Amino acid sequence: MQTILVTGGLGFIGSNFIRLLIDDFSDYQVINLDAVTYAGNPENLKDLENDSRYTFAHGDIGDRKLIDELLEKERPDFIVNFAAESHVDRSITGPAAFIETNIVGTFTELEAFRAYCAAGNKCRFLQVSTDEVYGSLGAEGYFTEETPYSPNSPYAASKASADHLVRAYHHTYKLDTLITNCSNNYGPYQFPEKLIPLMISNALEGRDLPVYGDGKNVRDWLYVEDHCRALELVLRAANSGETYNIGGHNEMENIELVRLLCRSLDRRLGPLPDGRSRQELITFVGDRQGHDQRYAIDAEKIKKDLDWEPQTDLAKGMEMTIDWYLDNQEWLNQVRDGSYRKYYQEMYNKR
Ligand code: NAD
Ligand code: TYD
């Protein structure tokens, strides 16, 4: 049995990763440290509460004493850091929390990891990062692992800083670290501040579908389970110090994606009560400040080294995602609580 300390495992990707480790593997024991911010939802892993291979610890990655105690007690073989403030729009209106968790928090976790290794423990540290560290592409080209970092939002800059620290800890202290930079994820349990669940949630309520700017920004969509399988593989099989880009080979303009979602919902549920298609809910709103035009990943390196490729194309992944949200409307109603409504008003009323 190998022990993995996951940080930030109650969020979207972390909870999918933990469920994969427990359901599809028999040789992992998982400790999940999470601060339970607005994005961390205990409901996401409620089904694992009584699983003997899963333990939850409530706390902050910036709390050094807590992490030292956890490492001492649980003696993990791996640490996987998902913990972060993750939403670009929030980083534009309030960057401080991003500096605190994404930079200072990751630094604190790395320091605890360094002390743990210095005490003779063997452990590897995987930092889950984003393609947004590379900045924005024009109509052509792809991000490779060699693309220089050029982050544009406070979120991307905070993730880039953390990546630099992780890289430096490998170089300077010879610690066993890894970094993955992935494209936009989608799938079950994603908080409805992000594009896809926000559009599904609004379309189900018959509300406006707010598309930023001209809707022509392009993202490369990766089904979350494909991402989680790549992470497990990197953790287990990558050489120390490596960086891998992980992408979906699924580029699409935002407006096209929203239209696709509307068509699928109309097909399943029929038109809106007043007979209109959900596409008529699409509303172009003021653009995001500094909005990156296009992200697209070249995932050749992980294919060549570790034989990983995404298995889920966008049409299939989108159907599975819509199925999940339709089957889990109770989950959606719970996360769209008072604080979500307040966030939504503040973020969208002035656009
Ligand atoms: P999320 O916002 O859904 O979840 C973040 C989790 O971290 C939550 O459970 C939250 O409670 C926890 N957390 C936040 N601050 C913490 C702290 N100080 N200490 C402990 N826990 C804390 O995020 P996500 O979408 O699951 O993303 C996970 C990671 O993947 C992030 O690091 C993000 O930058 C990266 N990433 C996400 C995407 C994406 O499309 N969602 C794409 C590329 C990279
Ligand atoms: P998002 O899900 O926030 O991910 P990221 O900013 O990390 O790529 O947004 C995806 C794209 O969708 C991005 O180009 C911004 C756009 N977008 C909208 O047009 N409307 C919205 O309400 C949201 C949340 C995003």
Short mmCIF file of C-alpha atoms and ligand atoms in Angstrom, two decimals:
data_model
loop_
_atom_site.label_atom_id
_atom_site.label_comp_id
_atom_site.label_asym_id
_atom_site.label_seq_id
_atom_site.Cartn_x
_atom_site.Cartn_y
_atom_site.Cartn_z
CA MET A 1 0.00 0.00 0.00
CA GLN A 2 1.32 3.46 -0.91
CA THR A 3 0.17 6.59 0.86
CA ILE A 4 -0.72 9.75 -1.04
CA LEU A 5 -1.26 13.08 0.68
CA VAL A 6 -3.60 15.06 -1.56
CA THR A 7 -3.99 18.75 -0.79
CA GLY A 8 -7.10 20.52 -2.08
CA GLY A 9 -8.92 17.23 -2.65
CA LEU A 10 -12.44 18.51 -1.96
CA GLY A 11 -12.43 20.67 -5.09
CA PHE A 12 -13.34 19.73 -8.62
CA ILE A 13 -10.24 17.94 -9.93
CA GLY A 14 -8.93 16.77 -6.55
CA SER A 15 -12.17 14.98 -5.70
CA ASN A 16 -12.25 13.27 -9.11
CA PHE A 17 -8.59 12.25 -8.61
CA ILE A 18 -9.25 10.77 -5.18
CA ARG A 19 -12.30 8.85 -6.39
CA LEU A 20 -10.22 7.42 -9.25
CA LEU A 21 -7.46 6.32 -6.84
CA ILE A 22 -9.93 4.58 -4.56
CA ASP A 23 -12.23 3.08 -7.21
CA ASP A 24 -9.76 2.01 -9.89
CA PHE A 25 -6.69 1.10 -7.84
CA SER A 26 -6.36 -1.11 -4.81
CA ASP A 27 -2.92 -0.09 -3.59
CA TYR A 28 -3.36 3.57 -2.63
CA GLN A 29 -4.23 4.99 0.75
CA VAL A 30 -5.34 8.64 0.50
CA ILE A 31 -5.13 11.47 3.03
CA ASN A 32 -6.97 14.59 1.89
CA LEU A 33 -6.00 17.94 3.44
CA ASP A 34 -8.41 20.70 2.45
CA ALA A 35 -9.27 24.11 3.88
CA VAL A 36 -12.92 23.76 2.73
CA THR A 37 -13.10 27.16 1.04
CA TYR A 38 -16.17 28.10 -1.01
CA ALA A 39 -14.80 25.70 -3.69
CA GLY A 40 -14.12 22.79 -1.35
CA ASN A 41 -17.24 20.72 -0.87
CA PRO A 42 -17.41 17.71 1.51
CA GLU A 43 -20.39 16.46 -0.52
CA ASN A 44 -17.99 15.77 -3.42
CA LEU A 45 -16.51 12.81 -1.54
CA LYS A 46 -19.38 11.90 0.76
CA ASP A 47 -19.50 8.38 -0.71
CA LEU A 48 -15.93 7.74 0.52
CA GLU A 49 -16.51 8.91 4.10
CA ASN A 50 -16.48 5.39 5.48
CA ASP A 51 -13.82 3.96 3.18
CA SER A 52 -10.88 2.60 5.16
CA ARG A 53 -8.44 3.84 2.49
CA TYR A 54 -9.63 7.45 2.69
CA THR A 55 -8.99 9.98 5.49
CA PHE A 56 -9.95 13.65 5.55
CA ALA A 57 -7.99 16.35 7.42
CA HIS A 58 -9.36 19.90 7.65
CA GLY A 59 -6.66 22.56 7.31
CA ASP A 60 -4.69 25.07 5.30
CA ILE A 61 -1.59 24.33 3.20
CA GLY A 62 -0.20 27.56 4.71
CA ASP A 63 -0.23 26.00 8.19
CA ARG A 64 3.30 24.63 8.55
CA LYS A 65 2.79 23.01 11.94
CA LEU A 66 -0.26 21.13 10.71
CA ILE A 67 1.54 19.84 7.62
CA ASP A 68 4.59 18.78 9.64
CA GLU A 69 2.31 16.83 11.98
CA LEU A 70 0.43 15.25 9.10
CA LEU A 71 3.64 14.15 7.35
CA GLU A 72 5.01 12.75 10.61
CA LYS A 73 1.81 10.82 11.32
CA GLU A 74 0.88 9.58 7.84
CA ARG A 75 4.36 9.13 6.29
CA PRO A 76 3.21 9.64 2.67
CA ASP A 77 5.11 8.31 -0.34
CA PHE A 78 3.58 11.01 -2.55
CA ILE A 79 2.19 14.53 -2.17
CA VAL A 80 -0.12 15.92 -4.85
CA ASN A 81 -0.97 19.60 -4.56
CA PHE A 82 -4.28 20.72 -6.04
CA ALA A 83 -4.97 23.32 -3.34
CA ALA A 84 -5.42 26.70 -4.95
CA GLU A 85 -7.65 29.62 -5.61
CA SER A 86 -8.55 28.65 -9.14
CA HIS A 87 -10.91 31.17 -10.76
CA VAL A 88 -9.45 33.88 -13.03
CA ASP A 89 -12.38 36.30 -12.56
CA ARG A 90 -12.00 36.18 -8.76
CA SER A 91 -8.26 36.81 -9.14
CA ILE A 92 -9.06 40.01 -11.04
CA THR A 93 -11.41 41.38 -8.38
CA GLY A 94 -9.44 40.05 -5.36
CA PRO A 95 -5.88 38.83 -6.03
CA ALA A 96 -4.71 38.68 -2.37
CA ALA A 97 -6.10 35.20 -1.65
CA PHE A 98 -4.32 33.92 -4.77
CA ILE A 99 -0.96 35.16 -3.52
CA GLU A 100 -1.65 33.71 -0.08
CA THR A 101 -2.69 30.19 -1.11
CA ASN A 102 -1.12 29.64 -4.51
CA ILE A 103 2.29 31.15 -3.73
CA VAL A 104 2.79 31.33 0.05
CA GLY A 105 0.74 28.18 0.67
CA THR A 106 2.68 26.15 -1.91
CA PHE A 107 5.95 27.51 -0.52
CA THR A 108 4.94 26.41 2.99
CA GLU A 109 3.98 22.95 1.74
CA LEU A 110 7.32 22.69 -0.09
CA GLU A 111 9.21 23.69 3.04
CA ALA A 112 7.44 20.97 5.04
CA PHE A 113 8.21 18.50 2.21
CA ARG A 114 11.88 19.56 2.27
CA ALA A 115 12.13 18.95 6.02
CA TYR A 116 10.34 15.61 5.66
CA CYS A 117 12.84 14.46 2.99
CA ALA A 118 15.80 15.83 4.97
CA ALA A 119 14.69 13.58 7.84
CA GLY A 120 15.34 10.59 5.59
CA ASN A 121 11.88 10.00 4.13
CA LYS A 122 11.46 9.13 0.46
CA CYS A 123 8.65 11.10 -1.12
CA ARG A 124 7.72 12.78 -4.42
CA PHE A 125 5.81 16.01 -4.83
CA LEU A 126 3.52 16.69 -7.79
CA GLN A 127 2.37 20.26 -8.41
CA VAL A 128 -0.85 20.42 -10.42
CA SER A 129 -0.60 23.53 -12.55
CA THR A 130 -2.18 25.15 -15.56
CA ASP A 131 -1.44 26.01 -19.18
CA GLU A 132 -2.38 29.62 -18.30
CA VAL A 133 1.21 30.14 -17.06
CA TYR A 134 2.25 30.27 -20.74
CA GLY A 135 0.09 33.30 -21.55
CA SER A 136 -2.04 33.60 -24.67
CA LEU A 137 -1.70 32.19 -28.20
CA GLY A 138 -2.79 33.74 -31.49
CA ALA A 139 -4.63 31.71 -34.12
CA GLU A 140 -1.68 29.34 -34.64
CA GLY A 141 0.69 27.30 -32.49
CA TYR A 142 0.65 25.27 -29.30
CA PHE A 143 2.14 25.43 -25.80
CA THR A 144 5.00 22.96 -25.34
CA GLU A 145 7.01 22.33 -22.18
CA GLU A 146 9.63 24.69 -23.69
CA THR A 147 7.25 27.66 -24.10
CA PRO A 148 8.45 30.51 -21.87
CA TYR A 149 6.19 31.44 -18.96
CA SER A 150 4.25 34.63 -19.65
CA PRO A 151 1.27 34.70 -17.26
CA ASN A 152 -1.35 37.38 -17.85
CA SER A 153 -3.84 37.20 -14.96
CA PRO A 154 -3.11 37.37 -11.23
CA TYR A 155 -4.28 33.72 -11.10
CA ALA A 156 -1.84 32.65 -13.83
CA ALA A 157 0.99 34.67 -12.25
CA SER A 158 0.41 33.04 -8.87
CA LYS A 159 0.47 29.56 -10.41
CA ALA A 160 3.60 30.44 -12.38
CA SER A 161 5.32 31.58 -9.16
CA ALA A 162 4.45 28.31 -7.47
CA ASP A 163 5.79 26.32 -10.45
CA HIS A 164 9.08 28.23 -10.28
CA LEU A 165 9.41 27.38 -6.58
CA VAL A 166 8.74 23.69 -7.23
CA ARG A 167 11.30 23.67 -10.03
CA ALA A 168 13.86 25.45 -7.83
CA TYR A 169 13.38 22.94 -5.01
CA HIS A 170 14.25 20.15 -7.42
CA HIS A 171 17.28 21.98 -8.77
CA THR A 172 18.64 23.32 -5.49
CA TYR A 173 17.73 20.66 -2.93
CA LYS A 174 17.57 17.72 -5.37
CA LEU A 175 14.04 16.96 -4.20
CA ASP A 176 11.85 14.62 -6.21
CA THR A 177 9.34 17.05 -7.71
CA LEU A 178 7.11 17.05 -10.81
CA ILE A 179 4.94 19.68 -12.48
CA THR A 180 1.97 19.17 -14.78
CA ASN A 181 0.40 22.00 -16.79
CA CYS A 182 -3.03 21.13 -18.05
CA SER A 183 -5.70 22.79 -20.12
CA ASN A 184 -9.29 23.62 -19.10
CA ASN A 185 -10.93 20.67 -17.36
CA TYR A 186 -14.64 19.88 -17.37
CA GLY A 187 -16.80 17.09 -15.94
CA PRO A 188 -18.67 16.13 -12.76
CA TYR A 189 -18.36 18.21 -9.55
CA GLN A 190 -17.08 21.42 -11.20
CA PHE A 191 -18.18 24.51 -9.28
CA PRO A 192 -20.63 26.60 -11.35
CA GLU A 193 -18.44 29.70 -11.50
CA LYS A 194 -16.56 28.10 -14.43
CA LEU A 195 -17.87 28.30 -17.99
CA ILE A 196 -19.42 24.87 -18.58
CA PRO A 197 -21.26 24.27 -15.28
CA LEU A 198 -22.29 27.94 -15.16
CA MET A 199 -23.91 27.67 -18.58
CA ILE A 200 -25.61 24.35 -17.76
CA SER A 201 -26.86 25.73 -14.46
CA ASN A 202 -28.20 28.98 -15.98
CA ALA A 203 -29.75 27.17 -18.94
CA LEU A 204 -31.62 24.84 -16.55
CA GLU A 205 -33.01 27.88 -14.73
CA GLY A 206 -33.86 29.72 -17.96
CA ARG A 207 -31.42 32.54 -17.09
CA ASP A 208 -29.17 34.54 -19.43
CA LEU A 209 -26.03 32.77 -20.67
CA PRO A 210 -23.31 35.43 -20.31
CA VAL A 211 -20.64 35.07 -23.01
CA TYR A 212 -17.67 37.39 -22.52
CA GLY A 213 -16.61 39.72 -25.34
CA ASP A 214 -17.24 38.33 -28.83
CA GLY A 215 -17.19 34.70 -27.63
CA LYS A 216 -14.31 33.87 -29.96
CA ASN A 217 -11.77 33.01 -27.27
CA VAL A 218 -10.57 29.44 -27.64
CA ARG A 219 -9.96 26.88 -24.88
CA ASP A 220 -8.66 23.30 -25.16
CA TRP A 221 -11.12 21.15 -23.18
CA LEU A 222 -9.92 18.14 -21.21
CA TYR A 223 -12.32 15.66 -19.59
CA VAL A 224 -11.42 15.53 -15.89
CA GLU A 225 -11.09 11.74 -15.72
CA ASP A 226 -8.52 11.80 -18.56
CA HIS A 227 -6.57 14.43 -16.61
CA CYS A 228 -6.70 12.38 -13.39
CA ARG A 229 -5.43 9.27 -15.17
CA ALA A 230 -2.53 11.30 -16.54
CA LEU A 231 -1.70 12.58 -13.04
CA GLU A 232 -1.62 9.07 -11.58
CA LEU A 233 0.68 7.98 -14.40
CA VAL A 234 3.03 10.94 -14.02
CA LEU A 235 3.18 10.39 -10.27
CA ARG A 236 4.04 6.72 -10.67
CA ALA A 237 6.20 6.68 -13.79
CA ALA A 238 7.77 10.07 -14.62
CA ASN A 239 11.43 10.82 -14.09
CA SER A 240 12.20 13.15 -11.23
CA GLY A 241 12.12 16.87 -12.09
CA GLU A 242 9.98 16.44 -15.21
CA THR A 243 7.30 18.79 -16.45
CA TYR A 244 4.38 17.54 -18.57
CA ASN A 245 1.73 19.40 -20.53
CA ILE A 246 -1.65 17.66 -20.47
CA GLY A 247 -4.30 18.66 -23.00
CA GLY A 248 -7.50 17.39 -24.57
CA HIS A 249 -6.92 18.02 -28.30
CA ASN A 250 -10.37 19.62 -28.10
CA GLU A 251 -10.11 23.27 -29.08
CA MET A 252 -13.31 25.24 -29.37
CA GLU A 253 -14.49 28.85 -29.36
CA ASN A 254 -16.56 29.69 -26.28
CA ILE A 255 -19.59 30.68 -28.31
CA GLU A 256 -19.56 27.39 -30.21
CA LEU A 257 -19.27 25.47 -26.96
CA VAL A 258 -22.22 27.30 -25.41
CA ARG A 259 -24.31 26.65 -28.53
CA LEU A 260 -23.41 22.95 -28.33
CA LEU A 261 -24.58 22.84 -24.69
CA CYS A 262 -27.85 24.58 -25.61
CA ARG A 263 -28.53 22.17 -28.46
CA SER A 264 -27.94 19.18 -26.22
CA LEU A 265 -30.21 20.53 -23.46
CA ASP A 266 -32.97 21.42 -25.97
CA ARG A 267 -32.75 17.91 -27.40
CA ARG A 268 -33.04 16.27 -23.99
CA LEU A 269 -35.53 18.58 -22.27
CA GLY A 270 -37.44 20.15 -25.15
CA PRO A 271 -37.50 23.94 -25.64
CA LEU A 272 -38.00 26.46 -22.82
CA PRO A 273 -41.57 26.77 -21.44
CA ASP A 274 -42.14 29.77 -23.75
CA GLY A 275 -41.10 27.66 -26.79
CA ARG A 276 -37.71 29.34 -27.35
CA SER A 277 -34.46 27.45 -27.83
CA ARG A 278 -31.95 27.87 -25.00
CA GLN A 279 -29.64 29.46 -27.60
CA GLU A 280 -31.84 32.54 -27.29
CA LEU A 281 -30.61 32.91 -23.70
CA ILE A 282 -27.09 33.67 -24.98
CA THR A 283 -26.15 37.23 -24.02
CA PHE A 284 -22.87 38.88 -24.95
CA VAL A 285 -21.53 40.75 -21.92
CA GLY A 286 -18.49 42.97 -21.19
CA ASP A 287 -15.20 41.16 -21.70
CA ARG A 288 -12.91 39.87 -18.93
CA GLN A 289 -10.02 42.31 -18.30
CA GLY A 290 -6.86 41.02 -19.99
CA HIS A 291 -8.81 38.05 -21.44
CA ASP A 292 -6.41 35.49 -22.97
CA GLN A 293 -7.37 34.78 -26.58
CA ARG A 294 -6.44 31.15 -27.05
CA TYR A 295 -4.94 28.22 -25.16
CA ALA A 296 -3.89 25.00 -26.89
CA ILE A 297 -1.64 22.25 -25.62
CA ASP A 298 0.91 20.16 -27.45
CA ALA A 299 0.73 16.91 -25.45
CA GLU A 300 3.30 14.97 -27.50
CA LYS A 301 5.82 14.65 -24.66
CA ILE A 302 3.50 12.79 -22.29
CA LYS A 303 2.34 10.62 -25.17
CA LYS A 304 5.90 9.73 -26.12
CA ASP A 305 7.28 9.22 -22.60
CA LEU A 306 4.31 7.75 -20.78
CA ASP A 307 1.97 6.62 -23.56
CA TRP A 308 -0.86 8.86 -22.32
CA GLU A 309 -3.51 10.27 -24.61
CA PRO A 310 -6.94 11.74 -23.79
CA GLN A 311 -9.70 9.15 -24.32
CA THR A 312 -12.73 11.41 -24.32
CA ASP A 313 -13.65 13.68 -27.22
CA LEU A 314 -15.57 16.85 -26.49
CA ALA A 315 -18.94 15.64 -27.83
CA LYS A 316 -18.86 12.51 -25.65
CA GLY A 317 -17.43 14.28 -22.59
CA MET A 318 -20.03 17.00 -22.85
CA GLU A 319 -22.88 14.48 -22.97
CA MET A 320 -21.49 12.70 -19.88
CA THR A 321 -21.11 16.04 -18.10
CA ILE A 322 -24.65 17.18 -18.92
CA ASP A 323 -25.94 13.76 -17.77
CA TRP A 324 -24.16 14.24 -14.47
CA TYR A 325 -25.53 17.72 -13.85
CA LEU A 326 -29.06 16.61 -14.76
CA ASP A 327 -28.77 13.66 -12.38
CA ASN A 328 -27.27 15.79 -9.60
CA GLN A 329 -29.47 18.87 -9.48
CA GLU A 330 -29.57 18.61 -5.69
CA TRP A 331 -25.76 19.06 -5.61
CA LEU A 332 -26.10 22.05 -7.93
CA ASN A 333 -28.85 23.63 -5.80
CA GLN A 334 -26.71 23.22 -2.68
CA VAL A 335 -23.60 24.87 -4.14
CA ARG A 336 -25.64 27.75 -5.56
CA ASP A 337 -26.26 28.97 -2.01
CA GLY A 338 -26.45 32.55 -0.72
CA SER A 339 -22.73 33.25 -1.18
CA TYR A 340 -22.85 31.98 -4.77
CA ARG A 341 -25.85 34.21 -5.53
CA LYS A 342 -23.97 37.19 -4.06
CA TYR A 343 -20.86 36.33 -6.11
CA TYR A 344 -22.98 36.02 -9.23
CA GLN A 345 -24.65 39.39 -8.71
CA GLU A 346 -21.35 41.15 -8.06
CA MET A 347 -19.59 39.51 -11.00
CA TYR A 348 -22.33 39.73 -13.63
CA ASN A 349 -24.66 42.62 -12.80
CA LYS A 350 -22.08 45.23 -13.70
CA ARG A 351 -20.89 43.54 -16.91
P1 NAD B 1 -11.15 24.13 -7.17
O1 NAD B 1 -11.21 25.60 -6.98
O2 NAD B 1 -12.38 23.39 -7.58
O3 NAD B 1 -10.64 23.44 -5.83
C1 NAD B 1 -9.60 23.94 -5.04
C2 NAD B 1 -9.58 23.17 -3.72
O4 NAD B 1 -8.48 23.67 -2.94
C3 NAD B 1 -10.85 23.36 -2.88
O5 NAD B 1 -11.23 22.12 -2.33
C4 NAD B 1 -10.40 24.30 -1.78
O6 NAD B 1 -11.13 24.14 -0.56
C5 NAD B 1 -8.95 23.92 -1.63
N1 NAD B 1 -8.13 24.99 -1.05
C6 NAD B 1 -8.09 26.29 -1.44
N2 NAD B 1 -7.22 26.98 -0.66
C7 NAD B 1 -6.67 26.08 0.20
C8 NAD B 1 -5.69 26.16 1.21
N3 NAD B 1 -5.10 27.33 1.51
N4 NAD B 1 -5.35 25.04 1.88
C9 NAD B 1 -5.96 23.84 1.60
N5 NAD B 1 -6.90 23.72 0.66
C10 NAD B 1 -7.25 24.81 -0.04
O7 NAD B 1 -9.97 23.89 -8.19
P2 NAD B 1 -9.83 22.79 -9.34
O8 NAD B 1 -10.53 23.27 -10.55
O9 NAD B 1 -10.14 21.46 -8.78
O10 NAD B 1 -8.27 22.90 -9.64
C11 NAD B 1 -7.33 22.13 -8.90
C12 NAD B 1 -5.93 22.53 -9.30
O11 NAD B 1 -5.77 22.34 -10.70
C13 NAD B 1 -5.63 24.01 -9.04
O12 NAD B 1 -4.32 24.09 -8.54
C14 NAD B 1 -5.74 24.67 -10.38
O13 NAD B 1 -4.86 25.76 -10.49
C15 NAD B 1 -5.32 23.54 -11.32
N6 NAD B 1 -5.93 23.59 -12.65
C16 NAD B 1 -7.28 23.62 -12.81
C17 NAD B 1 -7.82 23.64 -14.09
C18 NAD B 1 -9.31 23.63 -14.32
O14 NAD B 1 -9.72 23.68 -15.48
N7 NAD B 1 -10.14 23.52 -13.30
C19 NAD B 1 -6.98 23.65 -15.21
C20 NAD B 1 -5.60 23.64 -15.01
C21 NAD B 1 -5.09 23.58 -13.72
P1 TYD B 2 -13.29 29.70 -17.24
O1 TYD B 2 -14.17 28.50 -17.11
O2 TYD B 2 -13.38 30.77 -16.20
O3 TYD B 2 -11.79 29.16 -17.40
P2 TYD B 2 -10.42 29.95 -17.77
O4 TYD B 2 -10.64 31.39 -17.60
O5 TYD B 2 -9.50 29.40 -16.74
O6 TYD B 2 -10.10 29.55 -19.17
O7 TYD B 2 -13.59 30.38 -18.64
C1 TYD B 2 -13.44 29.67 -19.87
C2 TYD B 2 -13.69 30.64 -20.98
O8 TYD B 2 -15.06 31.07 -20.95
C3 TYD B 2 -12.88 31.92 -20.88
O9 TYD B 2 -12.50 32.32 -22.20
C4 TYD B 2 -13.83 32.92 -20.28
C5 TYD B 2 -15.18 32.48 -20.82
N1 TYD B 2 -16.34 32.71 -19.93
C6 TYD B 2 -17.49 33.35 -20.45
O10 TYD B 2 -17.55 33.73 -21.63
N2 TYD B 2 -18.55 33.54 -19.61
C7 TYD B 2 -18.53 33.16 -18.30
O11 TYD B 2 -19.53 33.39 -17.57
C8 TYD B 2 -17.36 32.50 -17.80
C9 TYD B 2 -17.28 32.05 -16.38
C10 TYD B 2 -16.29 32.30 -18.66
#
